[in-house]
Each structure stands twice: as structure tokens, then as C-alpha cells.
Coordinates of C-alpha atoms and ligand atoms in Angstrom, one line a residue:
Chain G
M1 CA 208.7 4.4 -54.4
E2 CA 205.4 2.7 -53.8
I3 CA 205.2 -0.3 -51.6
S4 CA 201.9 -2.1 -51.5
P5 CA 200.2 -2.8 -48.2
E6 CA 200.8 -6.5 -48.7
E7 CA 204.6 -6.1 -48.3
F8 CA 204.3 -5.2 -44.6
V9 CA 202.0 -8.0 -43.6
R10 CA 203.3 -11.2 -45.2
A11 CA 204.9 -12.3 -42.0
C12 CA 201.6 -12.7 -40.2
Y13 CA 200.8 -16.2 -39.1
Q14 CA 197.2 -15.5 -38.1
C15 CA 197.6 -16.0 -34.4
G16 CA 194.9 -13.4 -33.6
T17 CA 196.8 -11.8 -30.8
C18 CA 196.2 -8.4 -32.4
S19 CA 192.4 -8.9 -32.4
G20 CA 192.7 -9.8 -28.8
V21 CA 194.2 -6.5 -27.7
C22 CA 192.5 -4.2 -30.3
P23 CA 190.2 -1.8 -28.4
K24 CA 188.1 -1.2 -31.5
A25 CA 187.5 -4.9 -31.9
R26 CA 186.0 -4.9 -28.4
V27 CA 183.4 -2.3 -29.3
K28 CA 182.7 -3.0 -33.0
S29 CA 181.7 -6.5 -34.0
G30 CA 183.2 -7.6 -37.2
F31 CA 186.3 -5.4 -37.0
L32 CA 189.2 -7.7 -36.4
P33 CA 192.8 -6.7 -37.2
R34 CA 193.7 -10.3 -37.9
K35 CA 191.0 -10.5 -40.5
M36 CA 192.1 -7.3 -42.0
V37 CA 195.6 -8.7 -42.4
Y38 CA 194.2 -11.9 -43.8
E39 CA 192.1 -10.1 -46.4
I40 CA 195.0 -8.0 -47.5
I41 CA 197.4 -11.0 -47.8
T42 CA 194.9 -13.1 -49.7
G43 CA 193.3 -10.4 -51.6
H44 CA 189.9 -12.0 -50.9
T45 CA 188.0 -8.8 -50.8
D46 CA 188.2 -5.8 -53.0
R47 CA 190.0 -2.7 -52.0
E48 CA 186.8 -0.9 -51.0
I49 CA 186.1 -3.2 -48.1
K50 CA 189.7 -3.3 -47.0
S51 CA 189.9 0.5 -46.8
G52 CA 186.5 0.6 -45.1
D53 CA 188.0 -1.5 -42.3
S54 CA 191.1 0.5 -42.2
W55 CA 189.1 3.7 -41.6
D56 CA 187.7 2.0 -38.5
C57 CA 191.2 1.5 -37.1
L58 CA 192.2 3.9 -34.4
T59 CA 195.9 3.7 -35.4
C60 CA 196.5 3.3 -31.7
G61 CA 199.2 0.7 -32.3
H62 CA 198.2 -1.8 -29.7
C63 CA 198.3 -4.6 -32.2
Q64 CA 201.7 -3.7 -33.6
A65 CA 203.1 -3.5 -30.1
I66 CA 202.1 -7.0 -29.3
C67 CA 202.4 -8.8 -32.6
P68 CA 204.9 -11.6 -32.4
M69 CA 205.8 -11.3 -36.0
K70 CA 206.2 -7.5 -35.8
V71 CA 203.8 -6.9 -38.6
D72 CA 203.9 -3.2 -39.5
F73 CA 200.2 -2.6 -38.9
L74 CA 200.3 1.1 -38.9
K75 CA 202.1 1.4 -42.1
M76 CA 199.7 -1.0 -43.6
V77 CA 196.7 1.0 -42.5
Q78 CA 198.2 4.2 -43.7
E79 CA 199.0 2.7 -47.1
T80 CA 195.6 1.2 -47.4
R81 CA 194.0 4.6 -46.6
K82 CA 196.2 6.2 -49.1
T83 CA 194.9 4.0 -51.9
G84 CA 191.3 3.7 -50.8
Q85 CA 190.1 7.2 -50.4
N86 CA 186.6 6.1 -51.2
G87 CA 186.1 3.9 -48.2
V88 CA 183.8 4.9 -45.3
C89 CA 185.9 7.8 -43.9
K90 CA 183.9 10.2 -41.9
I91 CA 185.9 13.0 -40.5
A92 CA 184.4 14.7 -37.5
H93 CA 184.3 18.5 -37.6
E94 CA 185.3 18.2 -41.3
N95 CA 183.6 21.4 -42.2
T96 CA 185.3 23.5 -39.6
L97 CA 188.6 21.8 -40.1
G98 CA 188.3 22.9 -43.7
F99 CA 190.6 25.8 -42.9
Y100 CA 193.5 23.5 -43.9
K101 CA 192.3 24.2 -47.5
I102 CA 193.5 27.8 -47.1
M103 CA 196.5 27.1 -44.9
K104 CA 198.0 24.7 -47.5
D105 CA 198.5 27.7 -49.8
S106 CA 202.1 28.9 -49.5
K107 CA 200.9 32.5 -50.1
V108 CA 199.1 32.8 -46.8
T109 CA 201.0 33.2 -43.6
P110 CA 199.2 32.2 -40.4
K111 CA 199.2 34.2 -37.2
K112 CA 200.7 32.5 -34.2
T113 CA 202.7 34.8 -32.0
E114 CA 200.0 37.4 -31.5
F115 CA 197.9 34.8 -29.6
L116 CA 200.5 34.2 -27.0
A117 CA 200.2 35.6 -23.6
D118 CA 202.2 38.8 -22.8
D119 CA 204.5 37.2 -20.2
V120 CA 206.0 34.5 -22.4
K121 CA 209.4 35.2 -23.8
T122 CA 210.3 34.3 -27.3
N123 CA 213.3 35.2 -29.4
E124 CA 213.5 34.6 -33.2
D125 CA 217.2 34.2 -33.2
S126 CA 217.2 31.3 -30.7
D127 CA 218.6 27.9 -31.7
V128 CA 215.6 26.3 -30.2
L129 CA 212.3 26.4 -32.0
Y130 CA 209.0 25.8 -30.3
F131 CA 206.7 24.2 -32.9
M132 CA 203.3 25.3 -31.7
G133 CA 201.1 23.1 -33.8
C134 CA 197.5 23.7 -34.4
T135 CA 196.6 24.7 -30.8
T136 CA 195.6 28.2 -32.0
Y137 CA 192.9 26.8 -34.3
F138 CA 191.7 24.2 -31.9
D139 CA 191.5 26.8 -29.3
I140 CA 189.1 28.8 -31.5
I141 CA 187.0 25.8 -32.5
F142 CA 186.8 23.9 -29.2
K143 CA 187.2 26.4 -26.4
E144 CA 183.6 27.5 -26.0
D145 CA 182.0 24.1 -26.6
V146 CA 184.2 21.7 -24.7
G147 CA 186.4 24.0 -22.7
F148 CA 189.6 23.2 -24.5
E149 CA 192.4 25.6 -23.5
G150 CA 194.6 25.4 -26.5
M151 CA 196.5 28.6 -26.0
G152 CA 197.1 27.7 -22.4
I153 CA 199.1 24.7 -23.7
A154 CA 201.2 26.9 -25.9
D155 CA 201.8 29.5 -23.3
N156 CA 202.7 27.1 -20.6
T157 CA 205.0 25.1 -22.8
I158 CA 207.0 28.3 -23.5
R159 CA 206.8 29.3 -19.9
L160 CA 208.4 26.0 -19.0
L161 CA 211.1 26.5 -21.5
N162 CA 211.7 30.0 -20.1
A163 CA 211.9 28.5 -16.6
V164 CA 214.8 26.3 -17.6
G165 CA 216.5 29.3 -19.2
I166 CA 215.5 28.8 -22.9
T167 CA 213.9 31.5 -24.9
P168 CA 212.6 29.7 -27.9
A169 CA 211.7 31.0 -31.3
V170 CA 208.0 30.8 -32.3
L171 CA 207.3 31.4 -36.0
D172 CA 204.2 32.7 -37.7
E173 CA 204.9 31.0 -40.9
E174 CA 204.6 27.6 -39.3
K175 CA 201.9 25.4 -41.0
C176 CA 200.2 22.3 -39.6
C177 CA 202.7 19.5 -39.3
G178 CA 200.3 17.4 -41.4
H179 CA 199.7 14.6 -38.9
D180 CA 196.0 14.3 -39.6
Q181 CA 196.4 14.5 -43.3
F182 CA 199.0 11.8 -43.2
W183 CA 196.9 9.4 -41.2
R184 CA 193.9 10.2 -43.4
G185 CA 195.9 9.1 -46.4
Q186 CA 196.0 12.5 -47.9
N187 CA 199.7 12.2 -48.6
R188 CA 199.9 15.0 -51.1
L189 CA 198.5 17.5 -48.7
F190 CA 200.8 16.2 -46.0
E191 CA 203.8 16.6 -48.3
E192 CA 202.8 20.1 -49.2
F193 CA 202.8 21.0 -45.5
A194 CA 206.1 19.2 -44.9
K195 CA 207.7 21.1 -47.8
Q196 CA 206.6 24.5 -46.5
N197 CA 207.6 23.7 -43.0
A198 CA 211.0 22.3 -43.9
K199 CA 212.1 25.6 -45.3
F200 CA 212.4 27.2 -41.9
L201 CA 212.6 24.1 -39.6
K202 CA 216.1 23.3 -40.9
K203 CA 217.4 26.5 -39.6
Y204 CA 217.0 25.5 -36.0
K205 CA 219.2 23.2 -34.0
T206 CA 216.5 21.8 -31.8
I207 CA 212.8 21.7 -32.3
V208 CA 210.6 21.3 -29.3
T209 CA 207.0 20.3 -29.6
G210 CA 204.3 20.2 -27.0
C211 CA 202.1 18.0 -29.1
P212 CA 202.9 14.3 -29.4
E213 CA 201.4 14.2 -32.9
C214 CA 203.7 17.0 -34.1
Y215 CA 206.5 15.2 -32.3
R216 CA 206.0 12.0 -34.1
T217 CA 205.3 13.6 -37.5
L218 CA 208.3 15.9 -37.5
K219 CA 210.6 13.3 -36.2
E220 CA 209.6 10.2 -38.1
E221 CA 207.3 11.1 -41.0
Y222 CA 209.4 14.0 -42.1
K223 CA 212.5 11.9 -41.9
A224 CA 210.9 9.5 -44.4
L225 CA 210.6 12.5 -46.7
G226 CA 214.3 13.2 -46.2
I227 CA 213.9 16.1 -43.8
D228 CA 216.2 15.3 -40.9
L229 CA 215.5 17.2 -37.7
D230 CA 216.4 17.1 -34.1
V231 CA 213.0 17.0 -32.5
K232 CA 212.3 16.8 -28.8
H233 CA 209.0 16.5 -27.0
I234 CA 208.7 19.0 -24.2
S235 CA 208.8 16.3 -21.6
E236 CA 212.0 14.8 -23.0
F237 CA 213.6 18.3 -23.3
L238 CA 212.6 19.3 -19.7
A239 CA 213.7 15.9 -18.3
D240 CA 217.2 16.8 -19.6
H241 CA 217.1 20.0 -17.7
K242 CA 215.3 18.7 -14.7
D243 CA 217.9 20.1 -12.3
R244 CA 216.9 23.6 -13.2
L245 CA 213.4 23.1 -11.9
K246 CA 212.0 22.4 -8.5
G247 CA 208.5 21.3 -7.4
K248 CA 206.1 23.5 -5.7
G249 CA 204.3 20.3 -4.7
N250 CA 200.8 20.7 -3.6
G251 CA 200.7 16.9 -3.4
A252 CA 197.7 16.5 -5.7
T253 CA 197.3 13.0 -7.2
V254 CA 197.4 12.7 -10.9
T255 CA 197.1 9.9 -13.4
F256 CA 199.0 10.0 -16.7
H257 CA 197.5 9.1 -20.1
D258 CA 200.1 7.7 -22.4
S259 CA 198.8 8.9 -25.7
C260 CA 199.5 6.6 -28.6
R261 CA 201.8 9.0 -30.4
L262 CA 204.0 9.6 -27.4
G263 CA 203.9 6.2 -25.9
R264 CA 203.6 3.3 -28.3
Y265 CA 204.8 5.3 -31.3
M266 CA 207.8 7.1 -29.8
N267 CA 208.4 5.1 -26.6
I268 CA 208.4 8.1 -24.3
Y269 CA 207.0 6.8 -21.0
D270 CA 209.4 8.0 -18.3
P271 CA 210.2 11.7 -18.9
P272 CA 206.6 12.9 -18.3
R273 CA 206.4 10.8 -15.1
E274 CA 209.8 12.0 -13.9
L275 CA 208.6 15.5 -14.3
L276 CA 205.3 15.0 -12.6
D277 CA 207.2 13.3 -9.8
A278 CA 209.7 16.2 -9.6
A279 CA 206.7 18.6 -9.5
G280 CA 205.7 16.9 -6.2
L281 CA 202.6 15.2 -7.6
E282 CA 201.6 11.7 -6.7
I283 CA 201.1 9.5 -9.7
K284 CA 198.5 6.8 -9.7
E285 CA 198.6 4.5 -12.7
M286 CA 195.5 3.4 -14.5
V287 CA 194.9 -0.4 -14.9
K288 CA 196.4 -0.1 -18.3
S289 CA 199.3 2.2 -18.6
R290 CA 202.5 2.7 -20.5
D291 CA 202.6 0.5 -23.6
E292 CA 199.3 -1.0 -22.7
A293 CA 197.5 2.4 -22.2
L294 CA 194.1 2.5 -23.7
C295 CA 193.7 4.8 -26.7
C296 CA 191.5 7.9 -26.1
G297 CA 189.2 6.6 -28.8
V298 CA 189.7 8.8 -31.9
S299 CA 192.7 9.8 -34.0
A300 CA 192.9 12.4 -36.8
F301 CA 189.2 12.9 -36.2
V302 CA 188.4 9.9 -38.3
N303 CA 185.2 8.0 -37.7
C304 CA 184.3 9.4 -34.3
D305 CA 181.2 7.4 -33.6
S306 CA 179.2 5.7 -30.9
E307 CA 181.6 2.8 -30.9
N308 CA 184.6 5.0 -30.3
K309 CA 182.6 6.7 -27.6
E310 CA 182.6 3.5 -25.7
I311 CA 186.4 3.5 -25.7
R312 CA 186.4 7.1 -24.5
K313 CA 184.1 6.2 -21.7
Q314 CA 186.3 3.3 -20.7
K315 CA 189.3 5.6 -20.7
I316 CA 187.7 8.1 -18.3
K317 CA 186.3 5.4 -16.1
D318 CA 189.8 3.9 -15.8
A319 CA 191.1 7.3 -14.8
I320 CA 188.4 7.9 -12.3
E321 CA 189.0 4.5 -10.8
T322 CA 192.5 5.5 -9.8
G323 CA 191.1 8.1 -7.5
A324 CA 193.3 10.8 -8.9
D325 CA 192.3 14.4 -9.0
I326 CA 193.7 15.1 -12.5
L327 CA 193.9 13.1 -15.6
V328 CA 197.0 14.4 -17.3
T329 CA 197.3 14.1 -21.0
P330 CA 200.2 15.2 -23.2
C331 CA 198.1 15.3 -26.3
P332 CA 195.8 18.2 -27.0
K333 CA 193.5 16.1 -29.2
C334 CA 193.1 13.5 -26.5
Q335 CA 192.1 16.3 -24.3
I336 CA 189.5 17.5 -26.8
H337 CA 188.1 14.0 -27.3
L338 CA 187.9 13.3 -23.6
K339 CA 186.5 16.7 -22.6
C340 CA 183.9 16.3 -25.3
L341 CA 182.5 13.3 -23.5
Q342 CA 182.5 15.2 -20.2
C343 CA 180.4 17.9 -21.9
D344 CA 177.9 15.5 -23.4
E345 CA 174.6 16.1 -21.6
S346 CA 172.9 13.1 -23.3
E347 CA 175.1 10.8 -21.2
P348 CA 173.3 9.3 -18.3
E349 CA 176.5 8.6 -16.4
D350 CA 178.6 11.4 -15.1
Y351 CA 182.2 11.6 -16.3
N352 CA 183.1 14.8 -14.6
N353 CA 184.6 13.4 -11.5
I354 CA 188.1 14.0 -12.8
K355 CA 189.7 17.1 -14.2
I356 CA 191.4 16.7 -17.5
M357 CA 194.5 18.8 -18.0
D358 CA 197.4 19.1 -20.3
L359 CA 200.8 18.0 -19.2
S360 CA 202.4 21.4 -19.8
T361 CA 199.8 23.2 -17.8
V362 CA 200.0 20.8 -14.9
L363 CA 203.8 21.0 -14.9
M364 CA 203.8 24.8 -15.1
E365 CA 201.4 25.0 -12.2
N366 CA 203.6 22.8 -10.0
L367 CA 207.1 23.6 -11.0
E368 CA 209.3 26.6 -10.6
P369 CA 212.8 27.5 -11.6
A370 CA 215.4 26.2 -9.2
Q371 CA 217.7 29.1 -9.4
S372 CA 220.3 28.0 -6.9
V373 CA 221.0 24.7 -8.8
D374 CA 220.9 26.5 -12.1
T375 CA 224.3 28.0 -12.3
S376 CA 226.3 25.2 -10.6
K377 CA 225.2 22.2 -12.6
S378 CA 224.8 23.3 -16.2
Q379 CA 226.4 26.1 -18.1
P380 CA 223.6 28.5 -19.1
D381 CA 225.3 31.8 -19.8
E382 CA 223.0 33.9 -17.7
S383 CA 223.8 37.2 -16.2
G384 CA 221.9 37.2 -13.0
E385 CA 220.3 34.5 -10.9
E386 CA 217.2 36.4 -10.2
S387 CA 216.3 37.0 -13.8
D388 CA 215.6 33.9 -15.9
D389 CA 215.5 35.7 -19.2
N390 CA 218.7 34.6 -20.9
D391 CA 219.2 33.6 -24.4
G392 CA 218.6 30.1 -25.6
N393 CA 221.9 28.3 -25.6
Chain S
M1 CA 192.5 48.0 -65.6
E2 CA 190.9 48.3 -62.2
F3 CA 190.7 45.2 -60.1
E4 CA 187.3 43.7 -60.2
P5 CA 186.8 41.4 -57.2
K6 CA 184.5 38.4 -57.3
A7 CA 182.3 37.7 -54.3
I8 CA 179.7 35.2 -53.3
V9 CA 176.6 36.2 -51.4
F10 CA 174.6 33.6 -49.6
A11 CA 171.1 35.0 -49.1
C12 CA 168.4 33.4 -47.1
N13 CA 165.2 32.6 -49.0
W14 CA 162.7 34.4 -46.8
C15 CA 164.3 37.8 -46.2
S16 CA 167.6 38.6 -47.8
Y17 CA 166.9 36.9 -51.2
A18 CA 163.6 38.8 -51.3
G19 CA 165.5 42.0 -50.4
A20 CA 167.9 41.4 -53.3
D21 CA 164.9 40.8 -55.5
L22 CA 163.4 44.1 -54.4
A23 CA 166.6 45.8 -55.2
G24 CA 166.4 44.3 -58.6
V25 CA 162.8 45.0 -59.4
S26 CA 163.2 48.6 -58.1
R27 CA 166.0 49.0 -60.6
M28 CA 168.6 50.0 -58.0
Q29 CA 172.1 50.1 -59.3
Y30 CA 174.8 48.0 -57.6
P31 CA 178.1 46.4 -58.6
T32 CA 177.9 43.2 -60.6
N33 CA 180.8 41.6 -58.8
T34 CA 178.7 39.3 -56.8
R35 CA 176.8 36.1 -57.4
V36 CA 173.9 35.4 -55.1
I37 CA 173.3 31.9 -53.9
R38 CA 170.0 31.2 -52.2
T39 CA 169.9 29.2 -49.0
M40 CA 166.8 28.4 -47.1
C41 CA 168.1 30.1 -44.0
S42 CA 171.3 31.8 -43.1
G43 CA 171.7 29.0 -40.6
R44 CA 172.5 26.8 -43.6
F45 CA 175.8 28.5 -43.7
D46 CA 178.7 26.2 -43.1
P47 CA 182.3 27.2 -42.5
E48 CA 183.2 24.9 -45.3
F49 CA 181.5 27.2 -47.8
V50 CA 183.9 30.0 -47.0
F51 CA 187.0 27.8 -46.9
E52 CA 186.2 26.2 -50.2
A53 CA 185.3 29.5 -51.9
F54 CA 188.5 31.0 -50.8
E55 CA 190.4 28.0 -51.8
K56 CA 189.0 28.3 -55.3
G57 CA 190.1 31.9 -55.5
I58 CA 187.1 34.0 -54.6
D59 CA 187.8 37.4 -53.1
G60 CA 185.0 37.7 -50.6
V61 CA 182.0 36.0 -49.1
L62 CA 178.9 37.7 -47.7
I63 CA 176.2 36.0 -45.7
C64 CA 172.8 37.6 -45.5
G65 CA 169.9 36.6 -43.3
C66 CA 166.8 37.8 -41.6
H67 CA 167.2 40.2 -38.7
P68 CA 167.5 38.6 -35.2
G69 CA 164.0 37.5 -34.2
D70 CA 162.8 37.4 -37.7
C71 CA 164.3 34.1 -38.8
H72 CA 161.7 31.8 -40.2
Y73 CA 163.3 28.9 -38.5
I74 CA 163.3 30.8 -35.2
E75 CA 167.0 31.0 -34.5
G76 CA 168.9 29.9 -37.6
N77 CA 170.4 33.3 -38.0
L78 CA 171.7 33.3 -34.4
K79 CA 173.3 29.9 -35.1
A80 CA 174.8 31.4 -38.2
E81 CA 176.2 34.3 -36.3
K82 CA 178.0 31.9 -33.9
K83 CA 179.5 30.0 -36.8
V84 CA 180.4 33.1 -38.6
N85 CA 182.3 34.5 -35.6
M86 CA 184.3 31.3 -35.3
T87 CA 185.0 31.2 -39.0
K88 CA 186.3 34.8 -38.9
E89 CA 188.6 34.0 -36.1
L90 CA 189.9 31.0 -38.0
L91 CA 190.4 33.0 -41.1
H92 CA 192.4 35.5 -39.2
A93 CA 194.5 32.8 -37.5
V94 CA 195.2 31.1 -40.8
G95 CA 196.3 34.3 -42.4
M96 CA 193.3 35.6 -44.4
D97 CA 191.9 39.0 -43.8
P98 CA 188.6 38.5 -42.0
R99 CA 187.2 41.6 -43.7
R100 CA 186.7 39.5 -46.8
F101 CA 184.0 37.7 -45.0
R102 CA 180.9 39.3 -43.5
L103 CA 177.5 38.6 -42.1
E104 CA 174.7 41.1 -42.5
W105 CA 171.0 41.2 -41.8
V106 CA 168.8 42.2 -44.7
S107 CA 165.0 42.0 -44.5
A108 CA 162.7 41.6 -47.5
S109 CA 161.8 45.3 -47.5
E110 CA 165.4 46.5 -47.4
G111 CA 166.2 46.5 -51.1
S112 CA 168.2 49.7 -50.8
K113 CA 170.1 48.4 -47.9
F114 CA 171.1 45.3 -50.0
A115 CA 172.3 47.5 -52.8
S116 CA 174.3 49.8 -50.6
L117 CA 175.7 46.8 -48.7
I118 CA 177.0 45.2 -51.9
K119 CA 178.5 48.5 -53.0
E120 CA 180.2 48.9 -49.7
F121 CA 181.5 45.3 -49.6
V122 CA 182.8 45.5 -53.1
D123 CA 184.6 48.7 -52.2
T124 CA 186.2 47.0 -49.3
L125 CA 187.3 44.1 -51.5
K126 CA 188.8 46.5 -54.0
E127 CA 190.7 48.2 -51.3
L128 CA 192.0 44.8 -50.0
G129 CA 193.1 43.8 -53.5
P130 CA 193.0 40.3 -54.9
S131 CA 192.8 37.4 -52.5
P132 CA 196.2 35.8 -51.9
L133 CA 194.8 32.5 -53.1
K134 CA 193.6 33.9 -56.4
K135 CA 194.5 31.5 -59.1
D136 CA 195.0 33.8 -62.0
G137 CA 198.5 34.7 -60.9
K138 CA 197.5 38.3 -59.9
G139 CA 197.4 37.7 -56.2
G140 CA 200.6 36.9 -54.5
K141 CA 203.3 35.0 -56.4
S142 CA 202.5 33.2 -59.7
G143 CA 200.4 30.2 -59.4
K144 CA 202.2 27.1 -60.4
D145 CA 199.1 25.0 -59.6
G146 CA 199.2 21.9 -61.6
G147 CA 196.2 22.1 -63.8
S148 CA 193.7 23.2 -61.2
S149 CA 194.0 26.9 -61.9
K150 CA 190.7 27.9 -63.4
Q151 CA 190.6 31.3 -65.0
D152 CA 187.0 31.7 -64.3
M153 CA 185.2 30.7 -61.1
D154 CA 182.9 27.9 -61.6
L155 CA 180.0 28.9 -59.4
S156 CA 177.8 26.0 -60.2
R157 CA 179.8 23.7 -58.0
G158 CA 179.4 21.0 -60.5
E159 CA 182.3 18.9 -59.2
S160 CA 182.0 16.8 -56.1
L161 CA 184.0 17.6 -53.1
E162 CA 187.3 16.1 -53.6
E163 CA 189.4 15.1 -50.6
E164 CA 192.3 17.3 -51.7
Q165 CA 192.9 19.7 -54.5
K166 CA 195.8 19.0 -56.7
I167 CA 198.8 20.6 -55.1
G168 CA 202.0 21.8 -56.5
G169 CA 203.4 21.1 -59.9
D170 CA 205.5 18.2 -59.0
Ligands
SF4_1 S1 199.3 -10.5 -33.9 FE1 200.6 -10.3 -35.8 S2 201.0 -12.4 -36.5 FE2 199.2 -12.4 -35.0 S3 197.4 -12.3 -36.4 FE3 197.9 -10.2 -35.7 S4 199.2 -9.4 -37.3 FE4 199.2 -11.6 -37.6
SF4_2 S1 195.9 0.2 -34.5 FE1 194.6 0.0 -32.7 S2 192.5 0.2 -33.5 FE2 193.9 -0.2 -35.3 S3 193.8 -2.5 -35.5 FE3 195.5 -2.0 -34.2 S4 194.8 -2.2 -32.1 FE4 193.0 -2.0 -33.5
FES3 S1 165.1 32.2 -42.5 FE1 166.2 34.0 -42.9 S2 167.8 33.8 -41.6 FE2 166.7 32.0 -41.0

């Protein structure tokens, strides 16, 4: 069933609130969400121009969150991208990210488990699957140049699960969730990934993701394809088992970046904060946080340019202003985009006054299993208190 | 019939291509499984070349450049080396055997090295068998690729880069 972009936007009464909050509109003159809606409703411009504009959108969802008429902006942008592949879409790192061309083939099986650290415990027969996402690949691509610790995210997420008594399954046959392909309008490729993933995802009762993008995609986009799954973000999952963890609390101050996919898309604001708090860290909020949190500046690697860089600069400035030691981001890609700016030697200003770390890594460093509470509160069928390697229940 | 792999060789204009030429004019014998594409420098190599070649069903890719220090663009070959190492890791992670992809230094005077290199590479590819992405149905399970399965590799790259290949029959 095809619905044209127009269907989602008819309700717009051109108030312009969206243009007021759009971070991209602030840095790129001429880009106005309201105008985009207007052009789509009235059909005053040809498709080429419409899609050109839609490629500039960050899909951050600020506009949608504030629109009084609840215009489904993101759906509109996605649909427009789908129809107008020929617009000005520049994908950063496109050449290197070309490995998706091989991955999409069902005859190749990626390698995932062999990259994990030795101390993490996994068990293929568990009910809980940890969906690792593309951290392995991004680790290879970005580790050396921007210092992105992809495998650290995966390892620490599993360690956290281990700490609450879960031994998750991790599968080699896992393909990319297809988030980027979806938001680039490459729906056929996205559906191919979904089809291949669905084969094994359905076997598991709960799927835990570390990446907000995987989370959103598996939970919502897959549902739209008829693949119903119980997906939980690691912060959501751990918050349910918070009593099994206790903070080591070195009292560092952190500030939390609500990434678009976790925050505005999926409304998860409190679980990560509760966990950071439980870990004994002091949270300092940025001027714009929660549903108003500024986007990191790029999504799906689309149109990363000097204008988007301004947004990234603003984001890091906001974080530095809080005086926190660490900027915690749940999204691996936000981490890549922000660290990229920190590594940029052509920048006159220094953005290195704050450490950027992944949520799982920060939590793992500051939390430990609370073994005494473990047995009394919940019912993990564990054999001994001193060993935390029991089966996933 | 014995499996005959198909491989692409990217050879830099100043050393390796001349080396291949020397192998030719000296009438050295080497397998005909490769097609040579000339690049100005091995630094022209782009990971996309490999991904796209494999996507289209090629069995192996070989990059040849000047020896370190000899690159006519000073350090193009060192840059190539960095990219090649990363690409190999990616190929491994994504499930392709990284032995299908190699980087070698061949100078203009090393005709015999070029010939033996090709022999060796083709032997490795024969040992590895057809690429799992091979579209003629021999590698892996039968290809039900809707229309895009070409029996013969089109090495001229006539078509423009499309955002996505046609996937699946449905
Ligand atoms: S905020 Fe909503 S109603 Fe107002 S102009 Fe934007 S899309 Fe239209
Ligand atoms: S999704 Fe974000 S970048 Fe795109 S129009 Fe809305 S506010 Fe602007
Ligand atoms: S010119 Fe031969 S490798 Fe650069």
C-alpha cells in the first residue's frame, strides 16, 4: 500500500512553529520545514526540489514533537526520500559503507561473536537476544581515525546483562537492522535486511539492543512490516532490573545526550537517567534536554556538511557548558559524529574539554552486581551468590 | 569442468601496469582469469571498488602498486595500504574470505613477479571456490535474483552506480 507524502501533511495550517524549532533551519538559510510542507501540499514545486529539501532534514523530529497539528513529518520525509532518489543526497563515507552491498546477500554470514572480549558470557539457547548492530563494522572504520570504541559498546552491554544475571544470545547471522537504508529511502534494501533478520529474531522472547537506532527500527519499522517483536533498549531493560545492580559511585559528573531515536522517537528519557543516578554519577542537564535535546547533527550519514557541523559544535558547546566531565550518549553514531568534530584539527576552537562516552561503557564502569539484593527481590534461578553466570531466565 | 575464477586487477599506471606489460611483451605465460584495470596510482583504490566487484559476482580483487617509496605521487601506495587493510577487516567481518582480496607491490621491471603473482592468486581463488555472491547459481544456493543476474561480468562498468541493486524476486 503506497500512501503519498501529501496524506500525512494535510492538517498543517502553516503556523511555522516547526521552522522555529528546526535546528537545520537555523544553520541553513532557505531550509524551512513549513515551506517543505507547503510545497508538498500545494505541489508548487517538482519532486526534485522537494526531495532535495528532504535530504537536508536531519530527521531529528523536533518539528513533529512540537507541531500543534501533529503532522507526521518524519513519515513525510521518509516517503519523499523514497520517491525522490535523485535529489541531492550525499552520503558521508559512502564508499566505505559499501560493505552493505555484500552483507545484503543472504549467502554470506557475518562474523560477530569472534570480536567479543573473552570475559563476556553468551549463550545461544537463551531467551534473550542481544542485537549487536553494526558496532563491529564501525569499530573497524572509525576506531583509528576518531577513536570510536565500537566493540567496547558491545562488550559492555553484554557485561551489564551478565551483571543482572542474563546470559544473552549473540548471533553471527545478524545483519544490519536497516535503519540507515530506511531513512535514506532505500526501502527495498531495508526490507531485505528485515526479511533476513526476522528469520531468527522471532525465536527469541526478548531482544535487547544497545543502539537506539536498532531499537527504533526493530520495534517500529519492523512492526510496520508485520514483524512483531518484544524489543527493549538496554537502559529500559536494566532499569527493570535495577535492584540487581549497585553503584560504585566515583561521583563524576555527566551530562546525558537524548539521541533522537531514543528520546523523541521512542520516548525513553528516564531509564538512562535512573541508571546513571543509581551508578552514583551526578547528572547535569544541558540547556536543551529530554524532548528538546539538540540533535547531534547527522543521521544515517546523509548530507554531513559544514552546516551540520555547526549543529555538532553547538551540541558539544552545550555539553561543555554544563561543566560535566563526560558527555554520555546512548547512540554509537552520535558518538562517531561528535568525536569526529573533536578530532578535527582544522577547527580553531577546542572541543576536547569533555569526554564523550557510550552509555553502556559509563554504566559498566560505575555499576556492579548487587549480589545480596539479587536473590531476595527477584527470582533468578541462580545456584550461588558469588557466581553471576546463570542462565537467562 | 574445473572452476575458472574471475578476478580484477587494479594496476597503477607507472609501475605495475608497466610490469604487466613487460610480462606480456616478454611472452610470459600466466592464467587468463584476470582483467587488468589501469589506475593512475594504487592510491586511487577505493573500498567501493571491492564491494561493488564482489556484489556483481567477481571471485577476487588484486591491487598492484609501486613499491613503498617508489610511488609517483609520493605516498599514494601507503594510503592504499591503509585502505586495503581496513577493507580486508570489513570483508572478514561481513563474511567474505579476505584472501579473495590482496595488495601487492610490482615494479615496472618485475614482469615475472607479476606473472607468478597472478598464477598464485588464481590458484588461491580456485582453492577457495566460487564466491558466495556469484550470480550464476554455482556459488551458494541458487540465485533467485530478479533479473539482475548476469551470466557474464560486465567489466566495462557502463552502467551508472545505482543506489540499490534489485533484490529478491518479490
Ligand atoms: S508546526 Fe505543524 S502545523 Fe505548524 S507549520 Fe509546521 S507542520 Fe504546519
Ligand atoms: S526533522 Fe529535524 S531537521 Fe528535519 S525538518 Fe524537522 S526539525 Fe528540521
Ligand atoms: S604511482 Fe604507483 S602506486 Fe602510486
